[in-house]
PDB file of C-alpha atoms in Angstrom:
ATOM      1  CA  GLN A   1     -14.183 -11.189  -8.337  1.00 81.00           C
ATOM      2  CA  GLU A   2     -10.623  -9.874  -6.613  1.00 85.00           C
ATOM      3  CA  GLN A   3     -11.386  -7.034  -4.111  1.00 93.00           C
ATOM      4  CA  LEU A   4      -9.569  -4.744  -1.576  1.00 96.00           C
ATOM      5  CA  VAL A   5     -10.774  -3.324   1.344  1.00 95.00           C
ATOM      6  CA  GLU A   6      -9.016  -1.210   3.705  1.00 96.00           C
ATOM      7  CA  SER A   7      -9.029  -0.363   7.066  1.00 95.00           C
ATOM      8  CA  GLY A   8      -6.712   1.548   9.389  1.00 97.00           C
ATOM      9  CA  GLY A   9      -6.997   4.908   8.836  1.00 96.00           C
ATOM     10  CA  GLY A  10      -7.848   8.108  10.991  1.00 97.00           C
ATOM     11  CA  SER A  11      -6.240  10.777  12.687  1.00 98.00           C
ATOM     12  CA  VAL A  12      -3.058  11.784  14.713  1.00 98.00           C
ATOM     13  CA  GLN A  13      -0.123  14.216  15.912  1.00 98.00           C
ATOM     14  CA  ALA A  14       2.722  14.384  14.566  1.00 98.00           C
ATOM     15  CA  GLY A  15       5.000  11.572  15.401  1.00 98.00           C
ATOM     16  CA  GLY A  16       2.767   9.037  16.040  1.00 98.00           C
ATOM     17  CA  SER A  17       1.675   5.607  14.519  1.00 98.00           C
ATOM     18  CA  LEU A  18      -0.971   4.051  12.371  1.00 98.00           C
ATOM     19  CA  ARG A  19      -1.406   0.488  10.757  1.00 98.00           C
ATOM     20  CA  LEU A  20      -3.176   0.646   7.577  1.00 98.00           C
ATOM     21  CA  SER A  21      -4.974  -2.905   6.724  1.00 97.00           C
ATOM     22  CA  CYS A  22      -5.658  -4.260   3.248  1.00 97.00           C
ATOM     23  CA  ALA A  23      -7.892  -7.289   3.235  1.00 95.00           C
ATOM     24  CA  ALA A  24      -7.884  -8.963  -0.190  1.00 93.00           C
ATOM     25  CA  SER A  25     -10.085 -11.462  -0.998  1.00 90.00           C
ATOM     26  CA  GLY A  26     -11.019 -13.774  -4.498  1.00 89.00           C
ATOM     27  CA  LEU A  27      -7.739 -13.951  -5.616  1.00 86.00           C
ATOM     28  CA  THR A  28      -6.971 -16.355  -8.645  1.00 84.00           C
ATOM     29  CA  SER A  29      -3.810 -15.910  -8.648  1.00 85.00           C
ATOM     30  CA  ASP A  30      -0.354 -16.286  -6.401  1.00 86.00           C
ATOM     31  CA  TYR A  31       1.865 -14.186  -8.484  1.00 92.00           C
ATOM     32  CA  TYR A  32       1.008 -10.651  -7.942  1.00 93.00           C
ATOM     33  CA  CYS A  33       2.506  -6.736  -6.241  1.00 95.00           C
ATOM     34  CA  MET A  34       0.675  -5.346  -3.948  1.00 95.00           C
ATOM     35  CA  ALA A  35       0.876  -1.735  -3.248  1.00 97.00           C
ATOM     36  CA  TRP A  36      -0.254   1.258  -1.102  1.00 98.00           C
ATOM     37  CA  PHE A  37      -0.669   4.933  -2.922  1.00 98.00           C
ATOM     38  CA  ARG A  38      -1.829   7.867  -1.221  1.00 98.00           C
ATOM     39  CA  GLN A  39      -3.415  10.887  -3.107  1.00 98.00           C
ATOM     40  CA  THR A  40      -4.159  14.808  -2.086  1.00 97.00           C
ATOM     41  CA  PRO A  41      -6.456  17.082  -3.829  1.00 95.00           C
ATOM     42  CA  GLY A  42      -5.836  18.053  -6.710  1.00 95.00           C
ATOM     43  CA  GLU A  43      -3.065  15.486  -6.872  1.00 96.00           C
ATOM     44  CA  GLU A  44      -1.856  12.638  -9.131  1.00 96.00           C
ATOM     45  CA  ARG A  45      -1.645   8.660  -6.862  1.00 97.00           C
ATOM     46  CA  GLU A  46       1.079   8.410  -6.227  1.00 97.00           C
ATOM     47  CA  ALA A  47       3.558   4.812  -4.491  1.00 98.00           C
ATOM     48  CA  VAL A  48       4.192   4.476  -1.015  1.00 98.00           C
ATOM     49  CA  ALA A  49       5.232   1.040  -0.785  1.00 98.00           C
ATOM     50  CA  THR A  50       5.511  -2.191  -3.057  1.00 98.00           C
ATOM     51  CA  ILE A  51       5.340  -5.694  -1.931  1.00 97.00           C
ATOM     52  CA  TYR A  52       5.826  -9.229  -4.382  1.00 95.00           C
ATOM     53  CA  THR A  53       4.093 -11.618  -3.505  1.00 92.00           C
ATOM     54  CA  ASP A  54       7.206 -13.444  -1.501  1.00 91.00           C
ATOM     55  CA  GLY A  55       7.086 -10.496   0.886  1.00 91.00           C
ATOM     56  CA  ASP A  56      11.015 -10.604   0.314  1.00 92.00           C
ATOM     57  CA  HIS A  57      10.891  -7.837  -2.529  1.00 96.00           C
ATOM     58  CA  THR A  58      10.117  -4.179  -1.377  1.00 97.00           C
ATOM     59  CA  ASP A  59       9.919  -1.065  -2.443  1.00 98.00           C
ATOM     60  CA  TYR A  60       9.325   2.517  -0.353  1.00 98.00           C
ATOM     61  CA  ASP A  61       9.229   6.071  -1.782  1.00 98.00           C
ATOM     62  CA  ASP A  62      11.909   7.777  -0.757  1.00 98.00           C
ATOM     63  CA  SER A  63       9.653  10.191   1.570  1.00 97.00           C
ATOM     64  CA  VAL A  64       8.310   6.817   3.688  1.00 98.00           C
ATOM     65  CA  LYS A  65      11.720   5.189   4.172  1.00 98.00           C
ATOM     66  CA  GLY A  66      12.505   4.118   7.424  1.00 98.00           C
ATOM     67  CA  ARG A  67       9.645   5.754   8.770  1.00 98.00           C
ATOM     68  CA  PHE A  68       6.897   3.044   7.160  1.00 98.00           C
ATOM     69  CA  THR A  69       6.883  -0.566   6.630  1.00 98.00           C
ATOM     70  CA  ILE A  70       4.927  -3.078   4.132  1.00 98.00           C
ATOM     71  CA  SER A  71       4.361  -6.750   4.933  1.00 97.00           C
ATOM     72  CA  LEU A  72       2.189  -9.341   3.988  1.00 94.00           C
ATOM     73  CA  ASP A  73       0.867 -11.950   6.479  1.00 89.00           C
ATOM     74  CA  ASN A  74       1.341 -15.569   5.681  1.00 68.00           C
ATOM     75  CA  ALA A  75      -2.200 -16.535   4.143  1.00 79.00           C
ATOM     76  CA  LYS A  76      -1.099 -13.572   1.711  1.00 69.00           C
ATOM     77  CA  GLN A  77      -4.132 -12.312   1.717  1.00 83.00           C
ATOM     78  CA  ASN A  78      -3.869  -9.455   3.260  1.00 93.00           C
ATOM     79  CA  VAL A  79      -1.052  -6.149   2.762  1.00 96.00           C
ATOM     80  CA  TYR A  80      -0.388  -3.838   6.019  1.00 97.00           C
ATOM     81  CA  LEU A  81       1.687  -0.493   5.953  1.00 98.00           C
ATOM     82  CA  GLN A  82       2.720  -0.386   9.212  1.00 98.00           C
ATOM     83  CA  MET A  83       3.489   4.087   9.743  1.00 98.00           C
ATOM     84  CA  ASN A  84       5.770   5.571  12.643  1.00 98.00           C
ATOM     85  CA  SER A  85       6.628   9.028  13.136  1.00 98.00           C
ATOM     86  CA  LEU A  86       3.896  10.584  10.680  1.00 98.00           C
ATOM     87  CA  LYS A  87       3.806  13.883   9.792  1.00 98.00           C
ATOM     88  CA  PRO A  88       1.899  16.131   8.600  1.00 98.00           C
ATOM     89  CA  GLU A  89       2.598  16.312   4.592  1.00 97.00           C
ATOM     90  CA  ASP A  90       1.526  11.919   4.846  1.00 98.00           C
ATOM     91  CA  THR A  91      -1.861  12.757   5.038  1.00 98.00           C
ATOM     92  CA  ALA A  92      -4.055  11.871   2.557  1.00 98.00           C
ATOM     93  CA  ILE A  93      -6.231   9.166   1.479  1.00 98.00           C
ATOM     94  CA  TYR A  94      -4.407   6.261   1.302  1.00 98.00           C
ATOM     95  CA  TYR A  95      -5.751   3.335  -1.112  1.00 98.00           C
ATOM     96  CA  CYS A  96      -4.249  -0.431  -1.540  1.00 97.00           C
ATOM     97  CA  ALA A  97      -3.737  -2.077  -5.180  1.00 97.00           C
ATOM     98  CA  ILE A  98      -2.865  -5.075  -6.684  1.00 95.00           C
ATOM     99  CA  LEU A  99      -1.375  -6.012 -10.832  1.00 95.00           C
ATOM    100  CA  TRP A 100      -1.008  -9.956 -11.084  1.00 93.00           C
ATOM    101  CA  SER A 101       2.714 -10.438 -11.991  1.00 94.00           C
ATOM    102  CA  TYR A 102       5.579 -13.011 -12.442  1.00 95.00           C
ATOM    103  CA  SER A 103       8.152 -10.147 -11.891  1.00 95.00           C
ATOM    104  CA  PHE A 104       9.259  -9.376  -8.297  1.00 94.00           C
ATOM    105  CA  ASN A 105      10.262  -5.509  -9.664  1.00 96.00           C
ATOM    106  CA  CYS A 106       7.008  -3.848  -8.974  1.00 97.00           C
ATOM    107  CA  PRO A 107       5.624  -0.389 -10.468  1.00 97.00           C
ATOM    108  CA  ARG A 108       5.149   2.194  -8.676  1.00 97.00           C
ATOM    109  CA  ALA A 109       3.080   3.988 -11.966  1.00 97.00           C
ATOM    110  CA  ALA A 110      -0.135   3.663 -10.804  1.00 97.00           C
ATOM    111  CA  ASN A 111      -2.225   3.357 -13.339  1.00 97.00           C
ATOM    112  CA  ALA A 112      -0.191  -0.450 -13.923  1.00 97.00           C
ATOM    113  CA  TYR A 113      -1.812  -1.662 -11.079  1.00 97.00           C
ATOM    114  CA  THR A 114      -5.516  -3.560 -11.595  1.00 93.00           C
ATOM    115  CA  ASN A 115      -7.115  -3.543  -8.697  1.00 95.00           C
ATOM    116  CA  TRP A 116      -7.706  -0.451  -5.690  1.00 97.00           C
ATOM    117  CA  GLY A 117      -9.425  -0.816  -2.808  1.00 97.00           C
ATOM    118  CA  GLN A 118     -11.536   2.395  -1.633  1.00 96.00           C
ATOM    119  CA  GLY A 119      -9.019   4.385   0.298  1.00 97.00           C
ATOM    120  CA  THR A 120      -8.839   4.617   3.638  1.00 97.00           C
ATOM    121  CA  GLN A 121      -8.330   8.496   5.353  1.00 98.00           C
ATOM    122  CA  VAL A 122      -4.920   9.408   7.279  1.00 98.00           C
ATOM    123  CA  THR A 123      -5.162  12.784   9.523  1.00 98.00           C
ATOM    124  CA  VAL A 124      -1.755  13.582  10.795  1.00 98.00           C
ATOM    125  CA  SER A 125      -2.603  17.282  12.789  1.00 98.00           C
ATOM    126  CA  SER A 126       1.174  19.223  13.910  1.00 95.00           C
TER     127      SER A 126
END
């Protein structure tokens, strides 16, 4: 059974950095999109960054371009989100998600993703 487990969240001051990890297990395909989403109370879950299984095709929301980097490890079982120059508006619960796909055009819509982690809290103070 597929399982995603996030870690690495925490509290940091503005301008600081955090690295989120998502450990995937039970994967049954080599072709997938993985994504990081975030959600604040009362708001919809929004895509922060996506990456295709080849590790070469990535996409970022404009709000994090140049500050966040998504990556896969060599075994392609873990996805990371390096977050630099954090801002208070980055405060949210961050989730990783997976979608089996033969297309490297990974969607940003939350309802396209089939399996989710439990989330990890990121808090950025000013």
